[in-house]
mmCIF file of N, CA and C in Angstrom:
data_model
loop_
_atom_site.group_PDB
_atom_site.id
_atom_site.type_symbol
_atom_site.label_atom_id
_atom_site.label_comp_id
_atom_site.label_asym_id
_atom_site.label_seq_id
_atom_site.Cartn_x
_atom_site.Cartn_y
_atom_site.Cartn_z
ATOM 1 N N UNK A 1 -59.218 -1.199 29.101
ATOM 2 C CA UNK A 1 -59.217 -2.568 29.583
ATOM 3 C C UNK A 1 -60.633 -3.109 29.418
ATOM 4 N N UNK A 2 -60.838 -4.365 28.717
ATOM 5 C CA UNK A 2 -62.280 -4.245 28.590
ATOM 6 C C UNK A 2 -62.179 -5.590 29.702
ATOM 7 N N UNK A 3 -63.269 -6.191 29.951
ATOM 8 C CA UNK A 3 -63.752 -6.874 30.711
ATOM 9 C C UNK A 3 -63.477 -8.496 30.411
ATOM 10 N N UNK A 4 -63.584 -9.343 31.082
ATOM 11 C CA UNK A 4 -63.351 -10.701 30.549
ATOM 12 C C UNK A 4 -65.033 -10.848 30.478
ATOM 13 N N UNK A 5 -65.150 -12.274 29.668
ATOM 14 C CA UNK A 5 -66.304 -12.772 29.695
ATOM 15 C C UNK A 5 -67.004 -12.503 29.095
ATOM 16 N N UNK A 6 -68.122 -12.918 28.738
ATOM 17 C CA UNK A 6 -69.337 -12.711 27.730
ATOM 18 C C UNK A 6 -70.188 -11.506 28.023
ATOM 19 N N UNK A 7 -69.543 -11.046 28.901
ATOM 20 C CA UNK A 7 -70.410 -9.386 29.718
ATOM 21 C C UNK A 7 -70.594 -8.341 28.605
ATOM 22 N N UNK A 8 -71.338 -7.430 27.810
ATOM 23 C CA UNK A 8 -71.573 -6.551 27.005
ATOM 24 C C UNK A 8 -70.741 -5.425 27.098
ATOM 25 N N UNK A 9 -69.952 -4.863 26.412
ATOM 26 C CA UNK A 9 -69.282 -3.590 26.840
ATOM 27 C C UNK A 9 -69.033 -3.295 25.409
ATOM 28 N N UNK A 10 -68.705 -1.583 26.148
ATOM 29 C CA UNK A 10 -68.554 -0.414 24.926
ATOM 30 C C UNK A 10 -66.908 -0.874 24.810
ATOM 31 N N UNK A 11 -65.968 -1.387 25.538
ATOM 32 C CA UNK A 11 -64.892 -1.744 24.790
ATOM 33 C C UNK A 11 -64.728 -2.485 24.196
ATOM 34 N N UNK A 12 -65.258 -3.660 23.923
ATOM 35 C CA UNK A 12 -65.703 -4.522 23.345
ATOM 36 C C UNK A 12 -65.897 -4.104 21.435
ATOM 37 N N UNK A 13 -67.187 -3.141 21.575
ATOM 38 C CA UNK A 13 -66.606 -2.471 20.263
ATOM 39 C C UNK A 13 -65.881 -1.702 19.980
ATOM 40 N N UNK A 14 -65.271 -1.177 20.713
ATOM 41 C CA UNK A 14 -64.023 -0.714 20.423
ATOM 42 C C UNK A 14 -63.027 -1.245 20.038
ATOM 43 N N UNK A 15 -62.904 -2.373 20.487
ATOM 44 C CA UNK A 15 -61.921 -3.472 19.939
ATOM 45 C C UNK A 15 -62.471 -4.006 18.500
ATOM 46 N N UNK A 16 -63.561 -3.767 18.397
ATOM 47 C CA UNK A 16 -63.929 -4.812 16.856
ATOM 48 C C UNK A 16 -63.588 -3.513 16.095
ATOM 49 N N UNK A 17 -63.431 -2.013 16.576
ATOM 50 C CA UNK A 17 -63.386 -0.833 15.622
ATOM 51 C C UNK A 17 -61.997 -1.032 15.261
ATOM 52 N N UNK A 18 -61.122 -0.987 16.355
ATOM 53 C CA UNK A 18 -59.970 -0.954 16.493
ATOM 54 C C UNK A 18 -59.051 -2.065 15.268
ATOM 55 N N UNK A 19 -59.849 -3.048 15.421
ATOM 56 C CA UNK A 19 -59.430 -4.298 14.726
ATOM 57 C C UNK A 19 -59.427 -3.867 13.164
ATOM 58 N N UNK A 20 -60.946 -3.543 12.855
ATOM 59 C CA UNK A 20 -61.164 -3.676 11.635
ATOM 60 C C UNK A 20 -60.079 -2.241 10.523
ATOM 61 N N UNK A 21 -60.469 -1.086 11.979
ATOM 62 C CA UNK A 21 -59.898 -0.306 11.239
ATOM 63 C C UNK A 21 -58.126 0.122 11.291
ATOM 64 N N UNK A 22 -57.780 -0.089 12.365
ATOM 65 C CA UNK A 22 -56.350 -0.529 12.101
ATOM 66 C C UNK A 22 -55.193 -1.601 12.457
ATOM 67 N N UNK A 23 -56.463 -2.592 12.554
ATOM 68 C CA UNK A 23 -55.489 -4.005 13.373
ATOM 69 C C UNK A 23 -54.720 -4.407 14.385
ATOM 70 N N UNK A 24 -55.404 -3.200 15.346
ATOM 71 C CA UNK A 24 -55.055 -3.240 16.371
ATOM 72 C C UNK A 24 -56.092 -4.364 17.442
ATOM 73 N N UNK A 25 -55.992 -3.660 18.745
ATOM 74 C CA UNK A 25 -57.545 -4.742 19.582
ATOM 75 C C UNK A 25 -57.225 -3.894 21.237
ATOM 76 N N UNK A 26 -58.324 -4.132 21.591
ATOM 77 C CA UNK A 26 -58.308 -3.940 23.341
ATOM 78 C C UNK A 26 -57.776 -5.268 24.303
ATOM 79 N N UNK A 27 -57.273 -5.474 24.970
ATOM 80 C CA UNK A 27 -56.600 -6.032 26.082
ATOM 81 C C UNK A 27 -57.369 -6.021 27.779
ATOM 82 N N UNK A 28 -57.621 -7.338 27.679
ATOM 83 C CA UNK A 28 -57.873 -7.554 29.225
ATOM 84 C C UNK A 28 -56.978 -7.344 30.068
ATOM 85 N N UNK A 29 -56.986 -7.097 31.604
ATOM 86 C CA UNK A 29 -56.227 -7.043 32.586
ATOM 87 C C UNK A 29 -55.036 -8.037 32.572
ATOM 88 N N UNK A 30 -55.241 -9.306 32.553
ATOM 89 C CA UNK A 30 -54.088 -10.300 32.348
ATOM 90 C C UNK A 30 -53.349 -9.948 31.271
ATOM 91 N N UNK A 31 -54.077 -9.741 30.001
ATOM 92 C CA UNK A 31 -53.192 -9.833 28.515
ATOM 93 C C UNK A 31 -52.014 -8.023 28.862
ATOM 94 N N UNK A 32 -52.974 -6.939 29.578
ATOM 95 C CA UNK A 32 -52.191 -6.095 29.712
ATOM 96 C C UNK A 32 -50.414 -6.428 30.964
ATOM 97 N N UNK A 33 -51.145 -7.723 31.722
ATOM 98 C CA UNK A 33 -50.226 -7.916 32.982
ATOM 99 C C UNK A 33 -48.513 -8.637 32.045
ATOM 100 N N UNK A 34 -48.986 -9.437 31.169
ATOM 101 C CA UNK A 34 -48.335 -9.984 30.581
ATOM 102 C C UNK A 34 -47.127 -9.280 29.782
ATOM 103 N N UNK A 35 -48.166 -8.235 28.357
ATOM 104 C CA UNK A 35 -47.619 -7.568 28.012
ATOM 105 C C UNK A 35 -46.682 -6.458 28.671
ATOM 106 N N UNK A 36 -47.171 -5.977 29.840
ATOM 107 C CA UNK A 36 -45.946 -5.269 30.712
ATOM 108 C C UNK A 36 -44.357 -5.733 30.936
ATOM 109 N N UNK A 37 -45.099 -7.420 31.431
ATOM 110 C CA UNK A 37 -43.878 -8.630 32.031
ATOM 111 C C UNK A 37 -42.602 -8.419 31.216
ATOM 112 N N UNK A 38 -43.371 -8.404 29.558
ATOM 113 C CA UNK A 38 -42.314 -8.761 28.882
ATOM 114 C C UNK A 38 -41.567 -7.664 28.675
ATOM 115 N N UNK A 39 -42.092 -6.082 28.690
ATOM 116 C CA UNK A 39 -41.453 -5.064 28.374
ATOM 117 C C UNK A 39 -40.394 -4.550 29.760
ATOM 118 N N UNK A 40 -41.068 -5.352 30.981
ATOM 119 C CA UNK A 40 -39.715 -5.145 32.068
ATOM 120 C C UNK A 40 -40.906 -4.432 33.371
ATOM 121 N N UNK A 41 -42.101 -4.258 32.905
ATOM 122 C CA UNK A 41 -42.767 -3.554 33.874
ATOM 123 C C UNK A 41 -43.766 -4.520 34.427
ATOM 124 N N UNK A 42 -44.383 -3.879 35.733
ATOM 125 C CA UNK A 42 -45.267 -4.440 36.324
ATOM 126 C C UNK A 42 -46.407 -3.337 36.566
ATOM 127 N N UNK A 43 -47.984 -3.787 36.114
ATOM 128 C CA UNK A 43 -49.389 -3.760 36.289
ATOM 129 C C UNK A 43 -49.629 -3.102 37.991
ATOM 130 N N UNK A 44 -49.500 -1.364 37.983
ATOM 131 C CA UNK A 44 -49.253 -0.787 39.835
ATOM 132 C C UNK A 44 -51.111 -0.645 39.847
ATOM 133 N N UNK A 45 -51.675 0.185 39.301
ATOM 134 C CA UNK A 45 -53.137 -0.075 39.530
ATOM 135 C C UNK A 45 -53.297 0.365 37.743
ATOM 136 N N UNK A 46 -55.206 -0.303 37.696
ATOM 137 C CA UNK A 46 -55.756 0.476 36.882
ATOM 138 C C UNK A 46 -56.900 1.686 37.134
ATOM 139 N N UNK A 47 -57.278 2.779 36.903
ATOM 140 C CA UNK A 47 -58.320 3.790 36.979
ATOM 141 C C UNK A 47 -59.109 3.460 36.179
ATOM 142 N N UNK A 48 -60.787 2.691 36.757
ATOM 143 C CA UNK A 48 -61.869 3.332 35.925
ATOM 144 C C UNK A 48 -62.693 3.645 36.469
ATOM 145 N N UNK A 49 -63.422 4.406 35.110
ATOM 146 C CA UNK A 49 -64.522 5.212 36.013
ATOM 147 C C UNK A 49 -65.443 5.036 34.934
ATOM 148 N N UNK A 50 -66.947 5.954 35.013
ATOM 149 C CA UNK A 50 -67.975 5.873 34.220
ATOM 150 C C UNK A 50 -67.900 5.867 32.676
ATOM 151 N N UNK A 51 -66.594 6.306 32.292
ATOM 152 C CA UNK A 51 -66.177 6.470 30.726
ATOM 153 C C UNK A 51 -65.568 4.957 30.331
ATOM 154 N N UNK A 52 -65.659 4.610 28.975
ATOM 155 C CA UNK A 52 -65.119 3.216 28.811
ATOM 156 C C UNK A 52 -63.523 3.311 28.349
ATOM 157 N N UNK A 53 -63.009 4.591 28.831
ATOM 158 C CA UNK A 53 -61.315 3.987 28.441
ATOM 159 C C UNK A 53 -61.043 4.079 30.689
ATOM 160 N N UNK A 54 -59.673 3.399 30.063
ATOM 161 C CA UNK A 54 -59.056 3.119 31.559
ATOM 162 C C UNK A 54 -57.891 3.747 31.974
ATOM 163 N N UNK A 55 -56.979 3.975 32.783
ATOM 164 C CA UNK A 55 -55.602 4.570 32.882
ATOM 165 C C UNK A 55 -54.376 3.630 33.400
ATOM 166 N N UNK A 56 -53.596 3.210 32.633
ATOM 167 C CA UNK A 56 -53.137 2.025 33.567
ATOM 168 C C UNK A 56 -51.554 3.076 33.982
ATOM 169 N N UNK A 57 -51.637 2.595 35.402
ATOM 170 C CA UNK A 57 -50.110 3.051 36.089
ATOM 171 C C UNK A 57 -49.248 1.592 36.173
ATOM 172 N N UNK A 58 -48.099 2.047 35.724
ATOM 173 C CA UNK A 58 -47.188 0.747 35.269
ATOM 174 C C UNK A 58 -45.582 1.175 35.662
ATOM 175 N N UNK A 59 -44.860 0.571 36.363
ATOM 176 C CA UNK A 59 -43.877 0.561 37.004
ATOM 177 C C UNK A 59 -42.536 -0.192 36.433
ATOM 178 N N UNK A 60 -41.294 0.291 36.656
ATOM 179 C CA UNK A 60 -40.019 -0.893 36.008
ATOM 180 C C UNK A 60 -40.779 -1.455 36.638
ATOM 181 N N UNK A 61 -40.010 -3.166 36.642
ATOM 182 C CA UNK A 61 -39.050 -4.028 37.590
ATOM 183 C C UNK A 61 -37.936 -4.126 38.227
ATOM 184 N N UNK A 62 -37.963 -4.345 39.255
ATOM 185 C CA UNK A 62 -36.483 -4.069 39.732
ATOM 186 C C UNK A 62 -35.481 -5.337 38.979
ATOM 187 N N UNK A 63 -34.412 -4.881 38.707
ATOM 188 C CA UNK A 63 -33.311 -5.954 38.303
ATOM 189 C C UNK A 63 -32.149 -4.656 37.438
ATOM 190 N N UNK A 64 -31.662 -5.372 37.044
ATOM 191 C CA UNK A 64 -30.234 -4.841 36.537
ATOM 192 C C UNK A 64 -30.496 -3.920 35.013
ATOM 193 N N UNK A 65 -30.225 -2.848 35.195
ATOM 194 C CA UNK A 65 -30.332 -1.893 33.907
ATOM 195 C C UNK A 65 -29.286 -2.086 32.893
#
């Protein structure tokens, strides 16, 4: 999860690595909240710590299977 804003971070290049080398990208907290929405899940916490990757715990939604 990298950070919003003009703030400096190591995910940050990770995302320009990510991009260039397989067109992928890193995801802010919202863009990850979103992307959950649509797959049926909801954003339960994220883990970080001193390393620049994150752990996200992600939950169904309740509704009809």
């Amino acid at each position: 999860v990298i950070p919003a804003g003009a703030r400096p971070s190591m995910g940050k290049l990770v995302d320009l690595e990510m991009l260039v080398c397989t067109g992928g990208r890193e995801r802010t907290v919202a863009e990850f909240r979103e992307l959950l929405a649509r797959g049926g899940f909801r954003l339960k916490k994220i883990f970080s710590g001193a390393a620049p990757l994150s752990i996200i715990e992600a939950v169904p939604r309740p509704g009809p299977a």
